[in-house]
Coordinates of C-alpha atoms in Angstrom, one line a residue:
M290 CA -15.0 -30.7 166.3
G291 CA -16.7 -27.7 164.6
Q292 CA -20.4 -27.1 164.7
H293 CA -22.5 -27.8 161.7
R294 CA -24.2 -24.6 160.7
C295 CA -26.8 -26.0 158.3
R296 CA -30.0 -27.9 158.3
V297 CA -30.8 -30.4 155.7
T298 CA -34.4 -30.0 154.6
D299 CA -34.9 -32.8 152.2
V300 CA -38.1 -33.6 154.1
Q301 CA -39.7 -30.5 152.6
P302 CA -41.9 -31.3 149.7
E303 CA -41.2 -30.2 146.2
I304 CA -43.4 -27.1 145.4
L305 CA -44.7 -25.7 142.1
A306 CA -43.2 -22.3 142.0
I307 CA -43.8 -21.1 138.4
R308 CA -46.0 -22.2 135.5
V309 CA -45.9 -20.4 132.2
T310 CA -46.7 -20.9 128.5
V311 CA -43.8 -20.5 126.1
M312 CA -44.4 -17.6 123.7
P313 CA -42.6 -16.8 120.4
R314 CA -40.6 -14.0 122.2
D315 CA -39.0 -16.7 124.4
T316 CA -37.4 -18.6 121.6
N317 CA -34.0 -18.7 119.9
A318 CA -33.2 -18.7 116.2
H319 CA -34.0 -22.4 116.0
G320 CA -37.6 -21.9 117.3
T321 CA -37.1 -23.6 120.6
I322 CA -37.0 -21.9 124.0
F323 CA -33.9 -19.8 124.6
G324 CA -31.7 -21.4 127.3
G325 CA -31.3 -18.0 129.0
H326 CA -35.1 -17.8 129.4
I327 CA -35.2 -21.2 131.2
L328 CA -32.3 -20.1 133.4
S329 CA -34.2 -17.0 134.4
L330 CA -37.3 -19.1 135.3
I331 CA -35.0 -21.4 137.3
D332 CA -33.5 -18.4 139.2
Q333 CA -37.0 -17.0 139.9
A334 CA -38.4 -20.3 141.0
G335 CA -35.6 -21.0 143.4
A336 CA -35.9 -17.5 144.9
I337 CA -39.6 -18.1 145.5
A338 CA -38.8 -21.1 147.6
A339 CA -36.0 -19.3 149.5
H340 CA -38.4 -16.3 150.3
A341 CA -40.9 -18.8 151.6
L342 CA -38.4 -19.6 154.3
G343 CA -38.4 -16.0 155.5
A344 CA -35.4 -14.6 153.5
E345 CA -36.0 -11.0 152.6
K346 CA -33.2 -10.0 150.2
L347 CA -31.4 -12.7 148.2
V348 CA -28.7 -12.8 145.7
T349 CA -27.9 -15.8 143.4
V350 CA -24.4 -17.0 144.0
A351 CA -24.3 -20.2 142.1
M352 CA -26.2 -22.2 139.5
R353 CA -24.7 -25.7 139.3
E354 CA -25.2 -28.8 137.3
V355 CA -27.6 -27.2 134.8
E356 CA -28.7 -29.9 132.4
F357 CA -30.8 -29.1 129.3
K358 CA -32.3 -32.5 128.5
Q359 CA -35.0 -31.8 125.8
P360 CA -36.1 -28.9 123.7
V361 CA -39.1 -26.8 124.7
H362 CA -41.4 -25.4 122.0
V363 CA -43.8 -22.4 121.5
G364 CA -47.1 -23.2 123.2
D365 CA -45.6 -25.7 125.7
L366 CA -46.7 -25.3 129.3
V367 CA -43.5 -25.1 131.4
S368 CA -43.5 -25.8 135.1
C369 CA -40.7 -25.2 137.6
W370 CA -40.7 -27.5 140.7
V371 CA -38.4 -26.6 143.6
R372 CA -37.1 -28.6 146.5
V373 CA -35.0 -26.9 149.2
V374 CA -32.1 -29.3 150.0
R375 CA -30.0 -27.2 152.4
V376 CA -30.4 -24.2 154.6
G377 CA -27.1 -22.8 155.8
R378 CA -26.3 -20.0 158.2
T379 CA -26.7 -17.4 155.4
S380 CA -27.6 -19.5 152.4
V381 CA -30.3 -21.6 150.8
T382 CA -29.7 -24.4 148.2
S383 CA -32.5 -25.7 146.0
I384 CA -32.9 -28.2 143.2
V385 CA -35.1 -26.8 140.5
R386 CA -36.7 -29.3 138.1
V387 CA -38.3 -27.9 134.9
V388 CA -40.9 -29.9 133.0
A389 CA -42.8 -29.2 129.9
Q390 CA -46.0 -30.4 128.2
S391 CA -47.5 -29.5 124.8
P392 CA -51.2 -28.7 124.8
T393 CA -51.8 -31.8 122.7
A394 CA -50.0 -34.1 125.2
Q395 CA -51.9 -32.4 128.0
A396 CA -55.3 -33.1 126.3
R397 CA -54.3 -36.7 125.8
G398 CA -53.3 -37.1 129.5
E399 CA -49.6 -37.7 128.6
P400 CA -47.0 -37.1 131.3
E401 CA -44.9 -34.0 131.4
R402 CA -41.3 -34.2 130.0
D403 CA -38.3 -33.5 132.2
V404 CA -36.5 -30.7 130.2
T405 CA -34.0 -29.0 132.6
Q406 CA -32.7 -29.3 136.1
A407 CA -30.3 -27.2 138.2
E408 CA -29.0 -26.7 141.7
V409 CA -29.2 -23.0 142.7
V410 CA -27.6 -21.3 145.8
Y411 CA -28.8 -18.0 147.2
V412 CA -27.3 -15.9 150.0
H413 CA -29.5 -13.9 152.3
I414 CA -28.2 -10.3 152.4
D415 CA -28.7 -7.1 154.4
D416 CA -29.3 -3.6 153.0
A417 CA -25.5 -3.1 152.6
G418 CA -25.2 -6.3 150.5
R419 CA -23.5 -8.3 153.3
P420 CA -24.4 -11.9 154.1
R421 CA -27.1 -12.0 156.8
A422 CA -28.3 -15.0 158.9
M423 CA -31.2 -16.9 157.6
P424 CA -34.3 -16.7 159.7
R425 CA -34.9 -19.7 161.9
P426 CA -38.2 -21.4 162.2

């Protein structure tokens, strides 16, 4: 039998990686947040979690199961929560959950809305761009 070369890290808590307010420049022609902007936030949030594990240089190799559930509007507070679900020999896989809340909903104490979720895979690389082993705890 082959050796397993990954550790499952579901026991790590979900962390808040990014929190921003949606500005007019972040929107599409319909006045809601541009999907590409959310994808950029997801990519950055997942990388923050991977760097926290000791990875120095990372490249994004996959963004899977991206699901846009609800629109996000100008003025909404957007938060990206990340949970590392797998650490391989050279890679890190995270689930990034994006939630939003309008200032009015926040003032009323209403819950945040789940708006997007994605699985993101990063590979740790060396200076030549080749896969490099992830640091071990």
